[in-house]
Coordinates of C-alpha atoms in Angstrom, one line a residue:
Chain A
X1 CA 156.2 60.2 17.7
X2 CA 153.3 59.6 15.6
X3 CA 152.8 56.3 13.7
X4 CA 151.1 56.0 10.4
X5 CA 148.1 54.3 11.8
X6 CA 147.5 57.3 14.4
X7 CA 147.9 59.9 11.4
X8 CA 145.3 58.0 9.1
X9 CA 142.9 57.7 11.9
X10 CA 143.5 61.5 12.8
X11 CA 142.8 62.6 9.1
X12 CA 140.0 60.0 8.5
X13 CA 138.1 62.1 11.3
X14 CA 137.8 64.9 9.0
X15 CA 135.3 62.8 7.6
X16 CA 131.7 62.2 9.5
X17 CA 131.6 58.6 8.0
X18 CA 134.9 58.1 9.5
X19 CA 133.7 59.8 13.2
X20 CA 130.0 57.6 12.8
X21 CA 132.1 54.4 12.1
X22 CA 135.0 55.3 14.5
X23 CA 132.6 57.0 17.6
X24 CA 135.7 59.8 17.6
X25 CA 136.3 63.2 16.9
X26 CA 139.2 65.5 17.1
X27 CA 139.5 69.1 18.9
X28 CA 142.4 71.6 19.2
X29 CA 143.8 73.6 21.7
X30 CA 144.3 73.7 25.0
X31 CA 141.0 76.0 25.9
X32 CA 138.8 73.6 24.3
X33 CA 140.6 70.4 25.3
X34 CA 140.6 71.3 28.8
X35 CA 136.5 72.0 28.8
X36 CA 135.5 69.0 26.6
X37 CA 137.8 67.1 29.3
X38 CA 136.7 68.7 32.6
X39 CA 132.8 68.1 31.2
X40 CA 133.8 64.4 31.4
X41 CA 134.2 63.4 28.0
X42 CA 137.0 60.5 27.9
X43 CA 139.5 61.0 25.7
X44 CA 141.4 58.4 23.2
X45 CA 145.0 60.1 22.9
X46 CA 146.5 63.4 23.0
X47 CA 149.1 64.9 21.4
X48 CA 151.4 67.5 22.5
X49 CA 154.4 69.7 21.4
X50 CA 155.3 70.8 25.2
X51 CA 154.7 70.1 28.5
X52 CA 151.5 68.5 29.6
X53 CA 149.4 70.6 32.6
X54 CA 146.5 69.0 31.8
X55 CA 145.4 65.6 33.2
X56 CA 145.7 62.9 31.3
X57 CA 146.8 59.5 31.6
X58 CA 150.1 59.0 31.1
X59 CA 149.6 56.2 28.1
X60 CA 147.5 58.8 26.0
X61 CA 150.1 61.1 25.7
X62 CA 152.3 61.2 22.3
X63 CA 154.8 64.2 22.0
X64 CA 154.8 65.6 18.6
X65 CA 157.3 67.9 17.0
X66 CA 155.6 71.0 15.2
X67 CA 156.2 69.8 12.0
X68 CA 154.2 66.3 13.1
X69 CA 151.3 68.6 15.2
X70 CA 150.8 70.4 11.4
X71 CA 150.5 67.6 9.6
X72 CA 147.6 65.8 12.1
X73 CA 145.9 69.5 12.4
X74 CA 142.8 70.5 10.9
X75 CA 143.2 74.1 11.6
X76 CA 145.7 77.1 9.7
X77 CA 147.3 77.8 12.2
X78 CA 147.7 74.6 14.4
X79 CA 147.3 75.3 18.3
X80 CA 150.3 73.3 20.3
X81 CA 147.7 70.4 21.5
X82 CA 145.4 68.4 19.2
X83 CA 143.3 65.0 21.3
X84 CA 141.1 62.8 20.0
X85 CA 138.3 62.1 22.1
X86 CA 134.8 59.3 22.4
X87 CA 131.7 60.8 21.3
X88 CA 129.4 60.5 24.4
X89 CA 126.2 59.2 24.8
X90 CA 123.6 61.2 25.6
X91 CA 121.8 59.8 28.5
X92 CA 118.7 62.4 29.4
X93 CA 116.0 61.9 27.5
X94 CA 114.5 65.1 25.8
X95 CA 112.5 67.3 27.8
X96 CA 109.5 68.7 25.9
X97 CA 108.7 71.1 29.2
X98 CA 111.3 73.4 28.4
X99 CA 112.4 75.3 25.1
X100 CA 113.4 73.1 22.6
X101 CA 116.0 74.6 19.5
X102 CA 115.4 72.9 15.8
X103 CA 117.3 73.1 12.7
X104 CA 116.3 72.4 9.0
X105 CA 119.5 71.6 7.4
X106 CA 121.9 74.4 8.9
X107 CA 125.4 73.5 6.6
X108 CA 127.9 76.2 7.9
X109 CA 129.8 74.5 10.6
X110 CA 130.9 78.2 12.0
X111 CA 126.8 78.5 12.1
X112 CA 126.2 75.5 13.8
X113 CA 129.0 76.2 16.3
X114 CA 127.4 79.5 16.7
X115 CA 123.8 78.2 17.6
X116 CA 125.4 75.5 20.3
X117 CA 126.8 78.6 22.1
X118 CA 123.7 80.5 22.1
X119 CA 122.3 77.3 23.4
X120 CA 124.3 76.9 26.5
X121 CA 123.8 80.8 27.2
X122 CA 120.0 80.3 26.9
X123 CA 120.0 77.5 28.6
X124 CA 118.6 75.5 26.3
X125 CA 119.3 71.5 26.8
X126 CA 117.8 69.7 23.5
X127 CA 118.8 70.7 20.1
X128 CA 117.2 68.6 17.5
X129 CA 119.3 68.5 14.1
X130 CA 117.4 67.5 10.9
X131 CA 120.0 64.7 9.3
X132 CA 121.0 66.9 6.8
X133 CA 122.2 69.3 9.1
X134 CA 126.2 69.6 9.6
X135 CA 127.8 67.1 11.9
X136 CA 128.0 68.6 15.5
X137 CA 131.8 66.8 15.7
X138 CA 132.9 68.5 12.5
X139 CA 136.5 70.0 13.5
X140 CA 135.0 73.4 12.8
X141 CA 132.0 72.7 14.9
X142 CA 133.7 71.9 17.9
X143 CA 136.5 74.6 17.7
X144 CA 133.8 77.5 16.7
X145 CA 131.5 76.0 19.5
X146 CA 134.5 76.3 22.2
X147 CA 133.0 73.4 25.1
X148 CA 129.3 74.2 25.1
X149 CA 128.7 71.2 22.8
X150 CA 128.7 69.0 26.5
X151 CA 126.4 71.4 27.9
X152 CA 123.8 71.1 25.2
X153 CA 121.6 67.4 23.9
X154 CA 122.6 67.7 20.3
X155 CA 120.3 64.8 18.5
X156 CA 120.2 64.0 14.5
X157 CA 116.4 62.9 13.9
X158 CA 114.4 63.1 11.3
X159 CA 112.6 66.5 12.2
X160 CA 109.6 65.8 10.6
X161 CA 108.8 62.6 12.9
X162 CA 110.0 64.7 15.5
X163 CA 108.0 67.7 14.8
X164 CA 104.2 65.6 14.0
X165 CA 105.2 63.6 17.1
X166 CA 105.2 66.5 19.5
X167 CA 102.2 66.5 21.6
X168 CA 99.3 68.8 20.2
X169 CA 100.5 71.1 23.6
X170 CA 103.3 72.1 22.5
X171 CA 103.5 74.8 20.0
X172 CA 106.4 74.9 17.0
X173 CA 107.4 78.0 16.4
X174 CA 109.4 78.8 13.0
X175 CA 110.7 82.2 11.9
X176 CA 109.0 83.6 8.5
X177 CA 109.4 86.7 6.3
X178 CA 105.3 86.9 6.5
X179 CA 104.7 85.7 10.2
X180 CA 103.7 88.1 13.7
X181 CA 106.1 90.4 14.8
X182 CA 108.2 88.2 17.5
X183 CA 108.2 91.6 20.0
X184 CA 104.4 91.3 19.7
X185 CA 104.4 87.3 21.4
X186 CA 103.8 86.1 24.7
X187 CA 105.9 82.9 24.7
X188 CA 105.4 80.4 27.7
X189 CA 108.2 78.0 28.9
X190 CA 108.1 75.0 26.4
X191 CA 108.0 75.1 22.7
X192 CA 109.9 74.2 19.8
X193 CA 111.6 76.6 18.0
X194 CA 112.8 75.6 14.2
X195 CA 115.3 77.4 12.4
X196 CA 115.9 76.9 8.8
X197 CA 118.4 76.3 6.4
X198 CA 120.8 79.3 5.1
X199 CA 119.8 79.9 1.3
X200 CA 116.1 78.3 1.7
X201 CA 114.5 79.2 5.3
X202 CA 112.2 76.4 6.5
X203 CA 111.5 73.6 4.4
X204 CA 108.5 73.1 2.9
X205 CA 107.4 69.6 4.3
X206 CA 108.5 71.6 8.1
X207 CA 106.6 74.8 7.4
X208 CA 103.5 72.5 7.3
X209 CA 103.9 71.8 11.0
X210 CA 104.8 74.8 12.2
X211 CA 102.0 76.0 14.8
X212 CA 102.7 79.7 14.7
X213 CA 104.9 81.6 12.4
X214 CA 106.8 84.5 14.0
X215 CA 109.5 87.1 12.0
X216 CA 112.2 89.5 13.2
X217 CA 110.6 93.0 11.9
X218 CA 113.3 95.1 10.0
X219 CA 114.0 98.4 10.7
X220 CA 116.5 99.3 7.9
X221 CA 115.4 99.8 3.9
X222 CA 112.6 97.5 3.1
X223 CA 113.1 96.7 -0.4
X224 CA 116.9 95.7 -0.2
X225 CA 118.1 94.3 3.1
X226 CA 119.2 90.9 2.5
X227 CA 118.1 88.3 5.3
X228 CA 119.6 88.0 8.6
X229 CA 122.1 85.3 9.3
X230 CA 120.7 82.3 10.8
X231 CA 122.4 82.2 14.0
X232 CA 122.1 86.4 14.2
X233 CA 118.5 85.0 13.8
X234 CA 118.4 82.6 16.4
X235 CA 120.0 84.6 19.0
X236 CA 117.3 87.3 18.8
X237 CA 114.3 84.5 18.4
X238 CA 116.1 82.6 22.1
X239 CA 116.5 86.1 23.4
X240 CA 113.5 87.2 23.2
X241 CA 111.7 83.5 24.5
X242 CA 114.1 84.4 27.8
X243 CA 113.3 87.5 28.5
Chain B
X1 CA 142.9 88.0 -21.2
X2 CA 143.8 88.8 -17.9
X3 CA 147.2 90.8 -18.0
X4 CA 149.9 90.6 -15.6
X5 CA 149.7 93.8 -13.9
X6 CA 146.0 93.2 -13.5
X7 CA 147.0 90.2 -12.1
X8 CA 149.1 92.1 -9.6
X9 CA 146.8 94.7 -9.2
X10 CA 143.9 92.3 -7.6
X11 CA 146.5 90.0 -5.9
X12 CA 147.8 93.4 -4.1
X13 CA 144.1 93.8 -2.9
X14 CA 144.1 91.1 -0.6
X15 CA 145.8 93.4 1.7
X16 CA 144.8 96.5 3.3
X17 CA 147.4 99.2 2.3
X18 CA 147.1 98.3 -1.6
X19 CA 143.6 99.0 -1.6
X20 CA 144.0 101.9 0.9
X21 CA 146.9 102.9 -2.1
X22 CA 144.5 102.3 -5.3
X23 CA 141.3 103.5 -3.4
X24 CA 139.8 99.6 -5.0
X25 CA 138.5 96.2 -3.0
X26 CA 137.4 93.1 -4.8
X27 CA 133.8 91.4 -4.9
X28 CA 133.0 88.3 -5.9
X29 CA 130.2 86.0 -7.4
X30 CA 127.0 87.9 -9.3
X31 CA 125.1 88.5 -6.4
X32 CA 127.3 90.8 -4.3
X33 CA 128.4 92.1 -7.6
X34 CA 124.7 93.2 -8.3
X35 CA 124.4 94.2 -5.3
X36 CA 127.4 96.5 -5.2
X37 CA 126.6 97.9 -8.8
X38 CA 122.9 98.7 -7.9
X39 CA 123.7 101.3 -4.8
X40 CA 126.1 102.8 -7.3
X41 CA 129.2 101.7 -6.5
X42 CA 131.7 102.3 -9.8
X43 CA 133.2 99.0 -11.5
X44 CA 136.7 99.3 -12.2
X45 CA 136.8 96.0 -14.0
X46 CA 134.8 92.9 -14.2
X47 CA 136.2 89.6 -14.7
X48 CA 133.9 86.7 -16.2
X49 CA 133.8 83.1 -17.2
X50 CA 130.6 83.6 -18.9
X51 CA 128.1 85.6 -20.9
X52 CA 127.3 88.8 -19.4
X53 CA 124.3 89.1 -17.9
X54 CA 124.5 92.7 -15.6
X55 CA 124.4 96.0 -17.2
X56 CA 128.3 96.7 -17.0
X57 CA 130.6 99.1 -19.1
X58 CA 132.0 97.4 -22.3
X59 CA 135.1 98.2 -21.7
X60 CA 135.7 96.9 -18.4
X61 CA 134.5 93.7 -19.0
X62 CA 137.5 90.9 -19.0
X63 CA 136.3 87.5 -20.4
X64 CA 138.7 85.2 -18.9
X65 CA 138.9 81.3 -18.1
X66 CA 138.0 79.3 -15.4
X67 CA 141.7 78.8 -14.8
X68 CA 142.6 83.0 -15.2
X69 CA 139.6 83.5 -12.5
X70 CA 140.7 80.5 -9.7
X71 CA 144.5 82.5 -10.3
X72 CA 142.3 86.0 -9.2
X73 CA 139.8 84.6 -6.7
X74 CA 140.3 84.8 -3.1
X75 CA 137.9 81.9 -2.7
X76 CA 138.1 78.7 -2.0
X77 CA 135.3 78.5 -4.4
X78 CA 135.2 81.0 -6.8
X79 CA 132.1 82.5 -8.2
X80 CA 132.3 82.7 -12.7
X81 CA 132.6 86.4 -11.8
X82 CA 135.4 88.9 -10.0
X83 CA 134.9 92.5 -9.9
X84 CA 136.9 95.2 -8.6
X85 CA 135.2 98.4 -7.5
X86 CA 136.0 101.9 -6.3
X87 CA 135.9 102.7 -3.0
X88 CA 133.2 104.8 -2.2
X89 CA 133.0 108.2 -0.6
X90 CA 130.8 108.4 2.4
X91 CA 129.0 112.0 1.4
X92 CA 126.7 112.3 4.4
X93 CA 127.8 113.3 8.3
X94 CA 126.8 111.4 11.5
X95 CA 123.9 111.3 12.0
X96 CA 123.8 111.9 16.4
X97 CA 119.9 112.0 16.4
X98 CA 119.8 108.4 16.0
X99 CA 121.6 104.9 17.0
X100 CA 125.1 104.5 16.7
X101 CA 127.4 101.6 16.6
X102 CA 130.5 101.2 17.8
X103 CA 133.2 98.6 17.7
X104 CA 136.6 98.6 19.4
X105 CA 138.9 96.1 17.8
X106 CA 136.5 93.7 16.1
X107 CA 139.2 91.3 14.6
X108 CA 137.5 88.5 12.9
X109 CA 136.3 89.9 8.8
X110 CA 132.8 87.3 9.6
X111 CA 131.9 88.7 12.7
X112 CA 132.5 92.5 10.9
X113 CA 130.6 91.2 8.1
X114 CA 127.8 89.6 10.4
X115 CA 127.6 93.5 11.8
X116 CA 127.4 95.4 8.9
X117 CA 124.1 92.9 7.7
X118 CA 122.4 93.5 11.2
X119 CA 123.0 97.6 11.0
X120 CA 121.6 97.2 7.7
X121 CA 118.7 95.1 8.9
X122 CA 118.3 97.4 11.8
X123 CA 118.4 100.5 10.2
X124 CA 121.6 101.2 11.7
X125 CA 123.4 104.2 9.3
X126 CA 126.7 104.8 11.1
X127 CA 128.8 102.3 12.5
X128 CA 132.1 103.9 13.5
X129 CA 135.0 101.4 14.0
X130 CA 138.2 101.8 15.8
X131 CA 141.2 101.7 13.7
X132 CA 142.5 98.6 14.8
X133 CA 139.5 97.2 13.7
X134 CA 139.6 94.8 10.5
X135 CA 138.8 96.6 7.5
X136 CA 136.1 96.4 5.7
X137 CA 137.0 95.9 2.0
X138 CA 138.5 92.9 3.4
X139 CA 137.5 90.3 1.2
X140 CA 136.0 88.4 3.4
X141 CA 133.7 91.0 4.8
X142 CA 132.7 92.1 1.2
X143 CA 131.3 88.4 0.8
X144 CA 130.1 87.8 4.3
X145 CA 127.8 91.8 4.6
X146 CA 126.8 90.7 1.2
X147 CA 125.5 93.9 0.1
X148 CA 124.8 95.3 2.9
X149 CA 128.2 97.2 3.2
X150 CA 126.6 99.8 0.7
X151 CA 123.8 101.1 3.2
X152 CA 125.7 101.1 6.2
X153 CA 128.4 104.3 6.4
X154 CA 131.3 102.3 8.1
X155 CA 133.8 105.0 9.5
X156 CA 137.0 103.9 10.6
X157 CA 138.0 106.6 13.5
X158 CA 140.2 107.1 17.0
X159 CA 137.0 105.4 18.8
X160 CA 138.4 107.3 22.3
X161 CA 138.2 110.7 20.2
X162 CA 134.8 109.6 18.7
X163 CA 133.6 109.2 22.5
X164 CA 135.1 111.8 24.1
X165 CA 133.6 114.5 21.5
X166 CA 130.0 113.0 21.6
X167 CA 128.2 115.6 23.6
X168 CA 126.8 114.9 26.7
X169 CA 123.2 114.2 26.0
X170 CA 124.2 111.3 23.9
X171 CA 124.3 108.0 26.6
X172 CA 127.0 105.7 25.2
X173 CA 126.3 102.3 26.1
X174 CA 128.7 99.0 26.4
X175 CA 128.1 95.2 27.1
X176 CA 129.7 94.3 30.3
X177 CA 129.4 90.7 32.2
X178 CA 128.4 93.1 35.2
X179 CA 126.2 95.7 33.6
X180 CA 122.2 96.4 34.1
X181 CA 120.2 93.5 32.8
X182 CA 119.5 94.7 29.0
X183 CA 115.7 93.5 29.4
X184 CA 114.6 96.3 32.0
X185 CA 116.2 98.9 30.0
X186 CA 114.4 101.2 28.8
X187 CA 116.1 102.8 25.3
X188 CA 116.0 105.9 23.6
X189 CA 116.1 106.6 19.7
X190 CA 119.3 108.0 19.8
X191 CA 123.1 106.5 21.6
X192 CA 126.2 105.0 21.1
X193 CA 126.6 101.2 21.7
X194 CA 129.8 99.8 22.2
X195 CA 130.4 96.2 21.1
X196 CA 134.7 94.6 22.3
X197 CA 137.0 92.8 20.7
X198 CA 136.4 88.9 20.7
X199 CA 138.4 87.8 22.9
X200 CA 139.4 90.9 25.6
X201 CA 135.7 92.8 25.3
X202 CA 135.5 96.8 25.8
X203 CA 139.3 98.3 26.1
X204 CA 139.8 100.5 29.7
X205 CA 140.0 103.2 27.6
X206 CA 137.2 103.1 26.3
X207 CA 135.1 101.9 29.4
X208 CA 136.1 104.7 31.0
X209 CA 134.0 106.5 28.5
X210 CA 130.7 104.3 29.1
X211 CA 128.0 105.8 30.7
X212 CA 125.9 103.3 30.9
X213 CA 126.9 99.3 30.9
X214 CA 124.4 96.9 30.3
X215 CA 124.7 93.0 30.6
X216 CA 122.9 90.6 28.2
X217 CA 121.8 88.1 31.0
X218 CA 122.9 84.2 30.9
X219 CA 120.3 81.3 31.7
X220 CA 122.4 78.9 31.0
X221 CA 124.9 77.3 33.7
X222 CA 126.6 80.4 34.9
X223 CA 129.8 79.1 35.8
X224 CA 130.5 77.3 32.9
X225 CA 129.2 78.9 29.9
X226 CA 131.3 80.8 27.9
X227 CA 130.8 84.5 26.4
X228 CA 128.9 85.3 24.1
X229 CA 129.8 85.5 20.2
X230 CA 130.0 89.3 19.7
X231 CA 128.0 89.1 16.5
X232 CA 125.0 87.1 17.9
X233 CA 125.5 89.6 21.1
X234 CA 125.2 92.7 19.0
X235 CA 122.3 91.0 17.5
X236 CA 120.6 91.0 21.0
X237 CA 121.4 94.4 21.8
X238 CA 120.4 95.9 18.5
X239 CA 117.0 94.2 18.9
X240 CA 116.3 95.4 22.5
X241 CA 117.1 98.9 21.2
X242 CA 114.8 98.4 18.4
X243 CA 112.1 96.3 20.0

């Protein structure tokens, strides 16, 4: 069973004012249930349409008939399992000796989910999100970024501040139609590393920052290849800082 | 006006066999439209809430209401403007000389589209996709390529016949969790590379037919992190080969 008060706080999660206010999000699934939970993230109440394998204590268990799972689900085609669980606290603070990932307003979720992933197969641990960015606990955040959002510092600052108060060590690195041909750089170990937002690249008040422009060379017909996707993008920018 | 059987006609083209039947796919919103009509791609008819702005035959021009066009659009969001187009021949053979892609079972139409924009970007000419793989006059790979679908000749082939008949100078390459490290490879001009389906990777029919599996390496923690997006990892690959 699912009372009224659990369904309005279920769909008022959709909402990022409603996660802020709350400290809550929702995932789906057992796959990505069973990694946010086994990372240690505590969860608030679970709700299931068969048997449980998971662990979870007893009192945050609610069976649900389909029909109830579909109508608390955020996704299409609902998954059997839907749990709502605390937003952690991140406790490390950043580390500016390794790579840190930035974004300038990314606003696809599937994007952003994208990028986490990368992040956790680079290993890289802080991921600074301008505010205007998408929320990292968006549903479609955490289903498209399937667990590595505990493996990864996900912060919303104000990049700027972030960016002029970086020490004059490290370098921020954006990516730039005009800038030097990324296969061409020797990276070192720390850096910052901005991506920008899907329709207008870097902003202008960030491109001021920015140490040392780098671009993805193209290869195909000059005149007409639109851009690459941002998190296409990213993967090849992270991939070639690793390598 | 839009009439009822061109109603029916763009509805059908939501799915695969109508436009396989009528030869026809739908693209939506001017700049995909543009896109489209500027590689050469013939308009069958163009649907519009407002004043024409694109050089397009008189008579195929539809001027219909916002209400006619959220009936035809297969957005959640539709564009003022709906076009259907012929499919186009592809006129030119394989090209073996130089870089091929592959992909066996890609299921999800944004991670086909993702593809098609880094071919294009990479100067990729002939990707070559198993039949199971989704089509790409789905509408939501038309909208996600954005254009790019018109400089890429996308082949839709038994991918175990494509492989078997390359001849034997021609290495073809696939990702594997256990293959060489991608960053000591060193590439040729020409090849076939593999990319598997999202969630099962390279079929064993097709790995039997690799000649050479190479491993994008993880630096993240290796026990935990999951796969790879096979977008973002084609992205990798493409850029070694290109690098």
């Amino acid at each position: 069973m699912v009372s009224k008060s659990q369904k309005k706080l279920i769909r008022s999660l959709q909402q990022k004012k409603y996660r802020k206010q709350q400290q809550l999000f929702v995932a789906e699934g057992d796959k990505v249930i069973s990694e946010l939970q086994a990372a240690g993230l505590q969860i608030h109440s679970f709700f299931t349409t068969k048997d449980i394998l998971t662990e979870i204590p007893i009192d945050k268990i609610y069976e649900v008939t389909e029909k109830e799972l579909k109508q608390l689900s955020f996704l299409t085609s609902p998954q059997q399992t839907l749990a709502v669980f605390h937003i952690p606290e991140i406790k490390q603070l950043i580390d500016y000796q390794q790579l840190i990932l930035g974004l300038d307003d990314i606003r696809d979720p599937g994007n952003l989910g994208t990028i986490i992933r990368l992040c956790d197969w680079f290993g890289i641990k802080d991921l600074i999100c301008s505010q205007q960015t998408v929320d990292c606990y968006n549903p479609k955040v955490v289903q498209a970024s399937m667990g590595s959002i505990t493996r990864v510092n996900i912060r919303y600052l104000d990049l700027e501040d972030f960016c002029v108060n970086c020490s004059n060590d490290i370098s921020i690195y954006g990516t730039f139609m005009d800038g030097d041909n990324i296969y061409n750089e020797k990276f070192t170990k720390k850096g910052v590393v901005v991506m920008g937002n899907e329709a207008n690249g870097i902003s202008t008040k960030i491109e001021k920052l920015i140490t040392k422009k780098i671009a993805i060379p193209r290869f195909g017909n000059l005149q007409k290849t639109e851009s690459l996707n941002v998190a296409t993008a990213a993967a090849i920018t992270l991939s070639e800082f690793r390598r």
